[in-house]
Short mmCIF file of C-alpha atoms in Angstrom, two decimals:
data_model
loop_
_atom_site.label_atom_id
_atom_site.label_comp_id
_atom_site.label_asym_id
_atom_site.label_seq_id
_atom_site.Cartn_x
_atom_site.Cartn_y
_atom_site.Cartn_z
CA MET A 26 -195.92 -158.95 29.26
CA GLU A 27 -198.30 -162.65 29.48
CA GLU A 28 -199.96 -162.12 26.25
CA LYS A 29 -200.37 -164.79 23.99
CA GLU A 30 -200.82 -164.73 20.59
CA ALA A 31 -203.65 -166.55 18.99
CA VAL A 32 -202.22 -168.81 17.38
CA ALA A 33 -203.90 -172.04 17.68
CA GLU A 34 -202.00 -175.77 16.56
CA PRO A 35 -203.20 -176.77 14.02
CA LYS A 36 -206.47 -179.28 14.27
CA GLU A 37 -206.53 -183.00 12.24
CA LYS A 38 -203.96 -182.64 9.41
CA LYS A 39 -206.41 -181.68 6.56
CA THR A 40 -205.85 -185.23 3.69
CA HIS A 41 -205.24 -183.38 0.08
CA ASP A 42 -206.92 -185.08 -2.61
CA LYS A 43 -203.65 -186.39 -4.83
CA ASN A 44 -204.11 -184.08 -7.65
CA GLU A 45 -204.61 -180.78 -5.59
CA VAL A 46 -201.34 -178.48 -6.03
CA VAL A 47 -200.17 -177.67 -3.04
CA ILE A 48 -197.58 -175.88 -4.32
CA GLU A 49 -198.02 -173.54 -7.64
CA ILE A 50 -194.57 -171.57 -9.02
CA ILE A 51 -195.04 -168.91 -11.51
CA HIS A 52 -192.53 -167.73 -13.78
CA LEU A 53 -190.99 -166.94 -10.71
CA LYS A 54 -187.48 -164.47 -10.57
CA LYS A 55 -185.67 -163.44 -7.15
CA SER A 56 -182.26 -161.53 -8.05
CA PHE A 57 -178.93 -161.26 -5.76
CA GLY A 58 -177.65 -157.74 -6.95
CA SER A 59 -176.74 -158.10 -10.86
CA LYS A 60 -177.02 -161.35 -9.91
CA ASP A 61 -180.72 -163.59 -11.64
CA VAL A 62 -180.53 -166.14 -10.22
CA LEU A 63 -183.55 -167.28 -10.43
CA LYS A 64 -184.69 -166.36 -14.19
CA ASP A 65 -187.79 -168.08 -15.14
CA ILE A 66 -189.07 -171.10 -12.98
CA ASN A 67 -191.82 -173.02 -13.34
CA LEU A 68 -192.96 -175.65 -11.43
CA THR A 69 -196.25 -177.13 -9.38
CA VAL A 70 -196.77 -179.97 -6.83
CA HIS A 71 -199.83 -182.35 -5.81
CA SER A 72 -200.49 -183.65 -2.37
CA GLY A 73 -198.77 -186.79 -1.36
CA GLU A 74 -195.97 -186.02 -4.11
CA ASN A 75 -191.91 -185.67 -3.47
CA VAL A 76 -189.78 -183.85 -5.86
CA VAL A 77 -187.20 -183.17 -6.23
CA VAL A 78 -184.94 -180.38 -7.45
CA LEU A 79 -181.47 -181.20 -8.89
CA GLY A 80 -178.59 -178.93 -10.05
CA ARG A 81 -174.85 -178.06 -9.52
CA SER A 82 -174.26 -176.16 -6.98
CA GLY A 83 -174.89 -171.74 -6.31
CA GLN A 84 -177.67 -172.55 -9.24
CA GLY A 85 -180.10 -170.55 -6.84
CA LYS A 86 -181.91 -174.37 -6.60
CA SER A 87 -181.95 -173.00 -2.71
CA VAL A 88 -183.39 -169.67 -2.81
CA THR A 89 -187.25 -171.12 -4.45
CA ILE A 90 -187.72 -173.42 -1.16
CA GLN A 91 -186.63 -169.86 0.31
CA CYS A 92 -189.10 -167.86 -1.52
CA ILE A 93 -192.01 -170.67 -0.61
CA VAL A 94 -191.34 -170.28 3.73
CA GLY A 95 -191.68 -167.12 2.46
CA MET A 96 -186.99 -166.61 3.52
CA LEU A 97 -187.03 -164.10 0.94
CA ILE A 98 -189.52 -162.45 -1.65
CA PRO A 99 -188.94 -162.92 -5.21
CA ASP A 100 -189.03 -159.89 -7.72
CA GLY A 101 -191.09 -161.13 -10.26
CA GLY A 102 -194.15 -164.28 -10.71
CA THR A 103 -196.53 -165.92 -7.96
CA LEU A 104 -195.38 -168.05 -6.06
CA LYS A 105 -199.07 -170.13 -4.72
CA VAL A 106 -198.79 -172.14 -1.55
CA PHE A 107 -202.47 -174.66 -0.76
CA GLY A 108 -203.28 -171.26 -2.96
CA GLU A 109 -202.31 -168.09 -0.84
CA GLU A 110 -199.61 -166.16 -2.29
CA VAL A 111 -196.60 -165.45 0.13
CA ALA A 112 -196.17 -161.94 -1.41
CA ASP A 113 -198.73 -161.26 -0.16
CA LEU A 114 -198.97 -163.23 3.75
CA ASN A 115 -198.63 -160.38 6.31
CA ASP A 116 -196.49 -161.23 9.29
CA LYS A 117 -199.44 -163.91 10.99
CA GLU A 118 -200.97 -165.28 7.50
CA LEU A 119 -197.10 -165.90 7.79
CA LYS A 120 -196.43 -167.17 10.74
CA GLU A 121 -200.07 -170.04 10.55
CA LEU A 122 -198.44 -171.05 6.74
CA ARG A 123 -195.36 -171.99 8.51
CA MET A 124 -196.72 -173.57 11.05
CA LYS A 125 -197.69 -176.21 7.66
CA ILE A 126 -194.83 -176.19 6.40
CA GLY A 127 -191.43 -177.75 8.14
CA PHE A 128 -187.74 -176.99 6.24
CA LEU A 129 -185.07 -179.18 7.11
CA PHE A 130 -181.50 -176.79 6.82
CA GLN A 131 -178.03 -178.88 5.17
CA SER A 132 -176.45 -178.45 8.01
CA GLY A 133 -178.99 -179.47 10.32
CA ALA A 134 -179.33 -175.51 12.30
CA LEU A 135 -180.03 -177.50 16.09
CA TYR A 136 -179.56 -175.10 18.37
CA ASP A 137 -176.47 -175.54 19.81
CA SER A 138 -177.89 -173.92 23.41
CA MET A 139 -179.97 -176.93 24.11
CA THR A 140 -180.48 -181.08 24.32
CA VAL A 141 -182.07 -182.39 22.16
CA ARG A 142 -185.09 -183.18 23.80
CA GLU A 143 -185.00 -179.13 24.70
CA ASN A 144 -183.80 -178.53 20.63
CA MET A 145 -187.55 -180.23 20.24
CA GLU A 146 -189.58 -179.10 22.98
CA PHE A 147 -188.51 -175.14 21.87
CA PRO A 148 -191.89 -175.63 18.67
CA LEU A 149 -193.92 -177.14 20.85
CA THR A 150 -194.12 -174.42 23.28
CA ARG A 151 -192.69 -171.96 21.16
CA VAL A 152 -194.33 -171.84 17.68
CA LEU A 153 -198.01 -174.77 19.35
CA LYS A 154 -198.48 -172.73 22.52
CA LEU A 155 -198.18 -176.18 24.28
CA GLU A 156 -198.87 -176.40 27.88
CA ASP A 157 -199.36 -180.44 28.87
CA GLN A 158 -195.62 -181.93 29.40
CA GLY A 159 -197.23 -184.77 29.48
CA GLU A 160 -198.13 -184.42 25.62
CA ILE A 161 -195.03 -182.58 24.77
CA ASP A 162 -193.18 -185.70 27.22
CA LYS A 163 -195.05 -188.27 24.19
CA ARG A 164 -194.69 -185.96 20.73
CA VAL A 165 -191.15 -185.65 21.53
CA GLU A 166 -190.10 -189.47 22.33
CA GLU A 167 -192.45 -190.50 19.68
CA VAL A 168 -190.57 -188.14 16.66
CA LEU A 169 -187.14 -189.41 17.79
CA GLU A 170 -188.37 -192.65 18.10
CA ALA A 171 -189.78 -192.37 14.43
CA VAL A 172 -186.08 -191.05 13.16
CA GLY A 173 -184.06 -193.89 15.26
CA LEU A 174 -182.53 -191.25 17.83
CA ALA A 175 -184.49 -191.82 21.86
CA GLU A 176 -181.71 -193.18 22.81
CA ALA A 177 -179.74 -189.78 22.44
CA ILE A 178 -182.90 -186.93 23.46
CA ASP A 179 -180.15 -185.53 26.78
CA LYS A 180 -177.22 -185.43 24.71
CA MET A 181 -175.98 -181.91 23.65
CA PRO A 182 -176.08 -181.72 19.50
CA SER A 183 -172.52 -180.87 19.32
CA ASP A 184 -172.17 -183.79 21.51
CA LEU A 185 -174.01 -186.02 18.15
CA SER A 186 -171.79 -187.44 14.34
CA GLY A 187 -173.43 -185.28 11.08
CA GLY A 188 -175.26 -187.71 10.18
CA MET A 189 -177.72 -187.68 13.68
CA ARG A 190 -177.77 -183.85 13.54
CA LYS A 191 -180.05 -184.49 10.46
CA ARG A 192 -181.79 -186.64 12.23
CA ALA A 193 -182.34 -184.79 14.57
CA GLY A 194 -183.07 -181.73 13.27
CA LEU A 195 -185.40 -183.54 11.26
CA ALA A 196 -187.45 -185.22 13.74
CA ARG A 197 -187.33 -181.47 15.55
CA THR A 198 -188.95 -180.09 11.86
CA LEU A 199 -191.56 -182.92 11.98
CA ILE A 200 -192.73 -183.00 15.26
CA ILE A 201 -195.15 -179.48 14.57
CA LYS A 202 -195.96 -182.19 11.81
CA PRO A 203 -195.78 -180.12 8.79
CA GLU A 204 -198.42 -180.43 5.39
CA ILE A 205 -195.05 -179.24 3.77
CA MET A 206 -190.98 -180.97 4.39
CA LEU A 207 -188.80 -179.05 2.26
CA TYR A 208 -185.47 -180.46 2.68
CA ASP A 209 -181.99 -177.81 1.97
CA GLU A 210 -179.53 -180.19 0.85
CA PRO A 211 -180.13 -183.38 3.06
CA THR A 212 -177.88 -185.92 2.41
CA THR A 213 -174.79 -182.70 2.36
CA GLY A 214 -171.27 -183.57 3.70
CA LEU A 215 -172.40 -187.59 4.63
CA ASP A 216 -171.05 -190.72 4.21
CA PRO A 217 -172.36 -192.32 1.68
CA ILE A 218 -173.40 -195.81 3.62
CA THR A 219 -175.59 -192.72 5.65
CA SER A 220 -176.07 -190.65 3.02
CA ARG A 221 -178.64 -193.76 1.88
CA GLU A 222 -180.10 -193.15 5.40
CA ILE A 223 -181.14 -190.01 5.21
CA SER A 224 -182.38 -191.01 2.37
CA GLN A 225 -184.54 -194.01 3.16
CA LEU A 226 -185.54 -192.36 6.18
CA ILE A 227 -187.00 -188.95 3.87
CA LEU A 228 -189.13 -191.62 2.58
CA ASP A 229 -190.09 -192.85 5.32
CA MET A 230 -190.73 -189.97 7.28
CA GLN A 231 -192.77 -189.26 4.08
CA LYS A 232 -194.85 -192.11 4.11
CA ARG A 233 -195.97 -191.92 8.12
CA TYR A 234 -196.57 -187.81 8.16
CA LYS A 235 -198.22 -188.03 4.82
CA THR A 236 -195.87 -184.48 4.30
CA THR A 237 -195.21 -183.80 0.11
CA SER A 238 -192.14 -182.66 -0.48
CA ILE A 239 -189.33 -180.32 -2.23
CA ILE A 240 -185.85 -181.58 -2.19
CA ILE A 241 -182.89 -179.93 -2.60
CA THR A 242 -180.07 -182.17 -3.72
CA HIS A 243 -177.14 -183.07 -5.77
CA ASP A 244 -177.00 -186.16 -4.89
CA MET A 245 -177.97 -188.77 -7.28
CA GLU A 246 -178.77 -191.76 -4.88
CA CYS A 247 -180.94 -189.82 -2.55
CA ALA A 248 -183.12 -188.86 -5.59
CA ARG A 249 -182.51 -191.82 -7.02
CA ILE A 250 -184.65 -193.15 -3.77
CA THR A 251 -187.36 -189.93 -2.63
CA ALA A 252 -188.18 -189.02 -5.69
CA ASP A 253 -192.00 -189.22 -7.19
CA ARG A 254 -190.15 -186.84 -9.64
CA VAL A 255 -187.19 -185.44 -10.27
CA VAL A 256 -186.77 -181.37 -11.95
CA ILE A 257 -182.73 -180.30 -14.03
CA MET A 258 -182.19 -176.67 -12.70
CA ASP A 259 -179.50 -174.51 -14.72
CA ASP A 260 -178.47 -171.02 -15.08
CA GLY A 261 -182.25 -169.84 -13.15
CA GLU A 262 -184.95 -172.40 -15.38
CA TYR A 263 -186.12 -175.43 -15.16
CA ILE A 264 -185.38 -176.71 -18.06
CA ALA A 265 -186.65 -181.45 -17.54
CA GLN A 266 -188.53 -182.94 -15.25
CA GLY A 267 -189.52 -186.85 -15.59
CA SER A 268 -189.55 -189.86 -13.03
CA PHE A 269 -186.42 -190.51 -12.10
CA ASP A 270 -185.75 -193.40 -15.17
CA GLU A 271 -187.15 -191.16 -17.75
CA LEU A 272 -184.73 -188.63 -17.05
CA HIS A 273 -182.20 -191.14 -16.71
CA LYS A 274 -182.62 -192.18 -21.18
CA SER A 275 -182.63 -188.44 -21.62
CA LYS A 276 -180.69 -187.03 -24.63
CA ASN A 277 -180.22 -183.87 -23.22
CA LYS A 278 -177.05 -184.06 -22.32
CA LEU A 279 -176.97 -181.75 -19.72
CA VAL A 280 -179.40 -184.46 -18.47
CA GLN A 281 -176.74 -186.53 -18.71
CA SER A 282 -174.01 -185.18 -17.25
CA PHE A 283 -176.09 -185.85 -13.76
CA PHE A 284 -176.59 -189.10 -15.59
CA LYS A 285 -173.53 -190.12 -16.26
CA ASP A 286 -172.30 -191.97 -13.10
CA ILE A 287 -175.44 -194.36 -12.92
CA SER A 288 -175.05 -197.43 -13.51
CA MET B 6 -176.70 -158.07 -17.51
CA ALA B 7 -176.99 -155.23 -15.10
CA GLU B 8 -174.63 -153.00 -14.37
CA GLU B 9 -173.14 -153.25 -10.99
CA ILE B 10 -174.63 -150.38 -8.77
CA THR B 11 -172.41 -149.06 -5.82
CA ILE B 12 -174.33 -147.82 -3.23
CA PRO B 13 -172.24 -144.29 -2.12
CA GLY B 14 -170.56 -144.83 2.00
CA TRP B 15 -173.27 -142.13 3.54
CA LYS B 16 -175.83 -143.93 2.13
CA LYS B 17 -175.02 -147.40 3.41
CA TRP B 18 -174.33 -145.14 6.97
CA LEU B 19 -178.16 -143.50 6.75
CA GLU B 20 -179.29 -147.21 5.90
CA ASP B 21 -177.91 -149.13 8.89
CA ILE B 22 -178.98 -146.32 11.63
CA GLY B 23 -182.64 -146.41 9.50
CA GLU B 24 -182.06 -150.74 10.48
CA GLN B 25 -180.81 -149.95 13.44
CA VAL B 26 -183.70 -147.98 14.25
CA SER B 27 -186.73 -150.52 13.42
CA PHE B 28 -184.43 -153.57 15.18
CA PHE B 29 -185.17 -151.59 18.17
CA ILE B 30 -188.74 -150.75 17.11
CA ARG B 31 -188.97 -154.16 16.81
CA PHE B 32 -188.01 -154.94 20.49
CA ILE B 33 -189.67 -152.42 21.91
CA LYS B 34 -192.73 -154.22 20.23
CA ASN B 35 -191.57 -157.64 20.75
CA ILE B 36 -191.63 -157.52 25.25
CA PHE B 37 -194.58 -156.53 25.08
CA VAL B 38 -196.42 -159.56 22.44
CA GLY B 39 -196.84 -162.61 21.72
CA GLY B 40 -196.11 -164.21 25.47
CA PHE B 41 -192.49 -163.27 27.97
CA GLU B 42 -189.48 -165.98 28.23
CA TRP B 43 -188.85 -166.23 31.62
CA SER B 44 -186.58 -169.13 31.65
CA GLU B 45 -184.82 -167.67 28.97
CA PHE B 46 -185.25 -163.90 31.00
CA VAL B 47 -183.71 -165.76 34.11
CA ARG B 48 -180.92 -167.45 32.53
CA GLN B 49 -179.57 -164.58 31.21
CA CYS B 50 -178.92 -162.82 33.74
CA TYR B 51 -177.76 -165.47 35.11
CA GLU B 52 -175.95 -166.32 32.64
CA ILE B 53 -175.16 -161.23 32.21
CA GLY B 54 -175.67 -160.65 36.15
CA TYR B 55 -173.30 -163.53 37.90
CA ARG B 56 -170.52 -164.35 35.29
CA SER B 57 -169.96 -161.26 35.37
CA MET B 58 -169.08 -160.39 39.39
CA MET B 59 -166.53 -161.86 39.25
CA LEU B 60 -164.83 -159.61 36.49
CA VAL B 61 -166.00 -156.95 38.02
CA GLY B 62 -165.58 -157.30 41.66
CA ILE B 63 -161.71 -157.52 40.62
CA THR B 64 -161.56 -154.84 38.39
CA SER B 65 -163.79 -152.84 40.67
CA PHE B 66 -161.15 -153.41 43.99
CA ILE B 67 -157.50 -152.41 41.81
CA MET B 68 -159.51 -149.01 40.83
CA GLY B 69 -160.33 -148.33 44.02
CA VAL B 70 -156.35 -149.11 45.64
CA VAL B 71 -154.68 -147.05 42.23
CA LEU B 72 -157.52 -143.95 42.40
CA ILE B 73 -156.20 -143.88 46.47
CA LEU B 74 -152.58 -144.98 45.25
CA GLN B 75 -152.53 -142.18 43.20
CA LEU B 76 -154.73 -139.60 44.46
CA ARG B 77 -152.77 -139.78 48.30
CA PRO B 78 -149.43 -137.56 47.81
CA THR B 79 -151.27 -134.86 45.67
CA LEU B 80 -154.16 -134.23 48.57
CA VAL B 81 -151.19 -134.91 51.53
CA GLU B 82 -148.96 -132.05 49.93
CA PHE B 83 -151.87 -129.55 50.47
CA GLY B 84 -152.89 -131.57 53.43
CA ALA B 85 -155.95 -132.96 52.72
CA ALA B 86 -155.57 -136.50 53.21
CA SER B 87 -158.79 -136.74 56.35
CA MET B 88 -160.71 -135.98 51.85
CA LEU B 89 -159.25 -138.73 50.12
CA PRO B 90 -162.81 -140.71 50.88
CA LYS B 91 -164.43 -138.65 50.08
CA THR B 92 -162.88 -137.58 47.10
CA LEU B 93 -162.53 -141.41 46.35
CA SER B 94 -166.15 -142.40 46.39
CA VAL B 95 -167.97 -139.54 45.09
CA SER B 96 -165.58 -140.02 41.76
CA PHE B 97 -166.22 -143.55 42.25
CA VAL B 98 -169.37 -143.30 42.04
CA ARG B 99 -170.68 -140.93 40.28
CA GLU B 100 -167.83 -141.94 37.30
CA ILE B 101 -165.44 -143.90 36.89
CA GLY B 102 -167.15 -146.83 38.28
CA PRO B 103 -170.38 -146.99 36.67
CA VAL B 104 -168.23 -146.22 33.03
CA ILE B 105 -165.46 -148.77 34.14
CA ILE B 106 -167.58 -151.12 34.90
CA ALA B 107 -169.57 -150.07 31.76
CA ILE B 108 -166.33 -150.96 28.95
CA ILE B 109 -165.51 -154.49 31.76
CA CYS B 110 -170.13 -155.24 30.55
CA ALA B 111 -168.64 -153.87 26.87
CA GLY B 112 -166.09 -156.12 26.83
CA LYS B 113 -167.46 -159.12 28.43
CA ILE B 114 -171.00 -159.21 27.95
CA ALA B 115 -172.37 -157.95 24.25
CA SER B 116 -169.09 -159.54 22.61
CA SER B 117 -170.50 -162.62 23.45
CA ILE B 118 -173.89 -161.52 22.44
CA GLY B 119 -172.45 -160.32 19.23
CA ALA B 120 -170.47 -164.02 18.66
CA GLU B 121 -173.51 -166.39 20.06
CA LEU B 122 -176.07 -164.45 17.85
CA GLY B 123 -173.33 -164.34 14.76
CA SER B 124 -172.73 -168.13 14.95
CA MET B 125 -176.75 -169.27 15.03
CA LYS B 126 -176.89 -166.90 11.73
CA VAL B 127 -173.96 -169.22 10.15
CA THR B 128 -175.07 -171.79 11.48
CA GLU B 129 -177.96 -170.98 9.66
CA GLN B 130 -180.17 -171.43 14.21
CA LEU B 131 -181.75 -167.83 13.46
CA ASP B 132 -183.36 -169.05 10.04
CA ALA B 133 -184.48 -172.61 11.48
CA MET B 134 -186.26 -170.51 14.23
CA ASP B 135 -187.96 -168.00 12.06
CA VAL B 136 -189.46 -170.17 9.59
CA SER B 137 -191.01 -172.49 12.30
CA GLY B 138 -193.25 -170.13 13.56
CA ALA B 139 -190.90 -168.81 16.82
CA ASN B 140 -190.29 -165.90 17.10
CA PRO B 141 -186.06 -165.25 17.83
CA LEU B 142 -186.40 -162.04 18.43
CA GLN B 143 -188.67 -162.72 21.33
CA TYR B 144 -186.45 -165.28 22.44
CA LEU B 145 -183.72 -163.62 21.64
CA VAL B 146 -183.42 -160.39 21.42
CA VAL B 147 -186.17 -159.08 24.17
CA THR B 148 -183.99 -161.16 26.82
CA ARG B 149 -180.92 -160.65 25.89
CA ILE B 150 -181.30 -156.55 25.81
CA LEU B 151 -183.85 -156.99 29.07
CA ALA B 152 -181.47 -159.14 31.19
CA THR B 153 -177.93 -156.71 29.98
CA THR B 154 -180.24 -153.19 31.64
CA ILE B 155 -180.81 -154.86 34.54
CA MET B 156 -177.48 -156.32 35.72
CA VAL B 157 -175.28 -153.89 34.22
CA PRO B 158 -176.53 -151.07 36.98
CA PHE B 159 -177.45 -154.34 39.56
CA LEU B 160 -172.89 -155.02 38.29
CA SER B 161 -171.85 -150.67 38.82
CA VAL B 162 -173.37 -150.91 42.12
CA ILE B 163 -171.79 -154.52 43.36
CA GLY B 164 -168.40 -152.81 42.05
CA ASP B 165 -168.80 -148.95 43.41
CA VAL B 166 -169.06 -151.56 47.76
CA ILE B 167 -165.77 -153.57 46.30
CA GLY B 168 -163.96 -150.81 44.29
CA LEU B 169 -164.63 -148.59 47.86
CA PHE B 170 -163.09 -151.27 50.54
CA GLY B 171 -160.70 -151.95 48.05
CA GLY B 172 -160.11 -148.28 48.21
CA PHE B 173 -160.23 -148.37 52.16
CA LEU B 174 -157.81 -151.04 52.03
CA ALA B 175 -155.56 -149.29 50.39
CA LEU B 176 -155.63 -146.85 52.52
CA ASN B 177 -154.98 -148.24 55.27
CA LEU B 178 -151.70 -149.05 54.11
CA ARG B 179 -149.73 -145.86 55.13
CA ASP B 180 -152.19 -145.08 57.30
CA HIS B 181 -154.60 -146.63 59.22
CA ILE B 182 -158.66 -146.23 59.39
CA SER B 183 -161.41 -147.41 60.97
CA LEU B 184 -163.93 -149.97 58.77
CA SER B 185 -166.48 -147.55 60.90
CA LEU B 186 -164.98 -144.23 60.02
CA TYR B 187 -164.45 -144.88 56.93
CA ALA B 188 -167.91 -146.03 55.40
CA THR B 189 -169.02 -143.12 57.89
CA LYS B 190 -167.28 -141.02 56.04
CA VAL B 191 -167.82 -142.28 53.02
CA LEU B 192 -171.61 -141.48 53.47
CA ALA B 193 -170.84 -138.70 54.63
CA SER B 194 -169.50 -137.91 51.29
CA LEU B 195 -172.29 -138.89 48.66
CA ASP B 196 -176.24 -138.24 49.04
CA TYR B 197 -178.82 -139.14 45.98
CA THR B 198 -177.61 -136.18 43.62
CA ASP B 199 -174.22 -138.86 42.56
CA PHE B 200 -176.59 -142.61 43.95
CA LEU B 201 -178.89 -141.75 41.28
CA PRO B 202 -178.11 -140.22 37.77
CA ALA B 203 -174.86 -142.90 37.89
CA PHE B 204 -176.98 -145.38 38.70
CA ILE B 205 -179.97 -143.91 36.01
CA LYS B 206 -176.99 -144.14 33.19
CA THR B 207 -175.83 -146.86 33.96
CA ILE B 208 -178.86 -148.43 33.09
CA PHE B 209 -178.75 -147.42 29.27
CA PHE B 210 -175.81 -148.29 29.22
CA GLY B 211 -177.01 -151.66 30.31
CA LEU B 212 -179.35 -151.19 27.83
CA ALA B 213 -177.70 -149.51 25.30
CA ILE B 214 -173.82 -153.68 25.51
CA GLY B 215 -177.29 -155.68 24.71
CA PHE B 216 -178.93 -153.62 22.55
CA VAL B 217 -176.00 -152.84 20.03
CA GLY B 218 -175.19 -157.37 21.25
CA CYS B 219 -177.73 -158.56 19.61
CA TYR B 220 -178.26 -156.05 16.17
CA LYS B 221 -174.88 -156.70 15.24
CA GLY B 222 -175.21 -160.05 15.93
CA PHE B 223 -178.31 -160.26 13.88
CA HIS B 224 -177.15 -158.33 11.26
CA SER B 225 -173.64 -160.27 10.77
CA SER B 226 -173.18 -161.52 7.91
CA LYS B 227 -173.12 -165.65 6.85
CA GLY B 228 -169.33 -166.72 6.96
CA THR B 229 -166.66 -167.95 10.13
CA GLU B 230 -165.12 -164.22 9.80
CA SER B 231 -167.93 -162.01 10.82
CA VAL B 232 -169.11 -163.91 14.33
CA GLY B 233 -165.57 -162.03 15.72
CA LEU B 234 -166.23 -159.37 12.99
CA ALA B 235 -169.56 -159.40 15.12
CA ALA B 236 -167.85 -159.73 17.85
CA ASN B 237 -165.39 -157.33 17.63
CA SER B 238 -167.99 -154.23 16.62
CA ALA B 239 -170.05 -155.20 18.99
CA VAL B 240 -167.56 -154.03 21.64
CA VAL B 241 -166.47 -151.08 20.43
CA THR B 242 -169.89 -149.34 19.61
CA ALA B 243 -170.86 -150.07 22.63
CA SER B 244 -167.48 -148.91 24.59
CA LEU B 245 -168.24 -145.46 21.95
CA TRP B 246 -172.16 -145.23 23.17
CA ILE B 247 -170.65 -145.70 26.84
CA PHE B 248 -169.01 -142.74 26.57
CA VAL B 249 -171.78 -140.39 24.39
CA ILE B 250 -174.21 -141.95 26.77
CA ASP B 251 -172.69 -140.45 29.75
CA ALA B 252 -171.55 -136.70 28.49
CA ILE B 253 -174.63 -136.95 27.64
CA ALA B 254 -175.79 -137.82 31.76
CA VAL B 255 -173.04 -135.64 32.78
CA GLN B 256 -174.42 -132.73 31.19
CA ILE B 257 -178.68 -133.69 32.42
CA THR B 258 -177.03 -133.81 36.11
CA SER B 259 -174.57 -131.40 35.68
CA LEU B 260 -177.97 -128.75 34.53
CA LEU B 261 -180.26 -130.17 36.91
CA PHE B 262 -178.34 -131.18 40.10
CA TYR B 263 -174.67 -129.23 39.86
CA LYS B 264 -175.82 -125.37 38.96
#
């Protein structure tokens, strides 16, 4: 029973070339029953880039990032992360890939039977298999300090506000120092001030931890703050992409509809 | 647009059986690989065992009292009042105790595991554990199933003792019998063929309760309503399994011991 799986902690984070392709998606397709959610998704994400995917609700924005992390298996097309086809990975390889990817869920998805500290310790002890309590404590304190939650370390998730839960979820994701961050609607359900704080935090964390990010949202303020590049999704395809300002000036009616309330 | 495909009920049922077999194989595999979650296992033993003790104790005590009160008039009529301790102990230890206690545990434990894991699924905690590279089966499923497999027999033994003590008190409402005489009569009427098969079947009751609770929770759909459904379905299915296992166990025991 004591046998441990040989999954070593990733070595010091590799420094990636700015032009290095981290995520490559070509003609990705995914259906649920008779509903074609992803029809033809094409996307290339470079190292250190923050890509924001905008789209209406129910268009399958989250499905793309769920395919990236191997939660869903695409029906067709190519999806490569660090040059490896995700659908071809075995369990061990998928686990190793997931150690390089952080996924922030819409709700924060904190384990509600554990304190914030235990939530932070969980990936360190279960995924990275750290045993030195001093090292664990140091990393927990450091990441909570970074997201401004040091004082909530011994609180239960039920005692935290929505914004604090998102911060704690972000901290738990960042504690294993991922190379890619996937954010699933990080500002949904938050008031405008807290949304702005979370968006700013995403940007700060991206700079601090040097991650490559895909942010799924329909919050334009979040997109404006965090995006290096914005991709617009409609009817299972990416219909436009460019910087926030470029798309703001676009003549495409659907693109304009996203930006119509932005001055 | 592709045509809507409807899957026949029997196919869904077969798929569900296949899912359950696959889940059970993954549970067995995860006991032996990747390190055992001792602290969570101990916590679950406490939650499942210690926290159920009061309920099991009260139920068993009442069952002991009720059985004596129900049995007494008939046995007195046949002039066999002295057989009361033997009748109670054999029926309680062989059958009534293990089954009633397992049903109580199905109601309390299977529903709570089903609801807990179901709500973890709804709030994306299971997905979060999975995509972080941690193994939710190892942390949540293995610990809970093993804890119920160990704690239900333990609760059953405690329930037997408390039930028999309840019988002693009920007996003293009408007749007078000392505790030592009662205990002597009870112990004299029981041998390993009464205790051992009953104890072994409670291990399987515990396994069924833990497995069904975890399976229903893990496979609940992603809506708040599904949490209630998972809990409800866990109780119903676990209770059904208890009777099926009991029927099989009685057949095996009869063949081996009571020819």
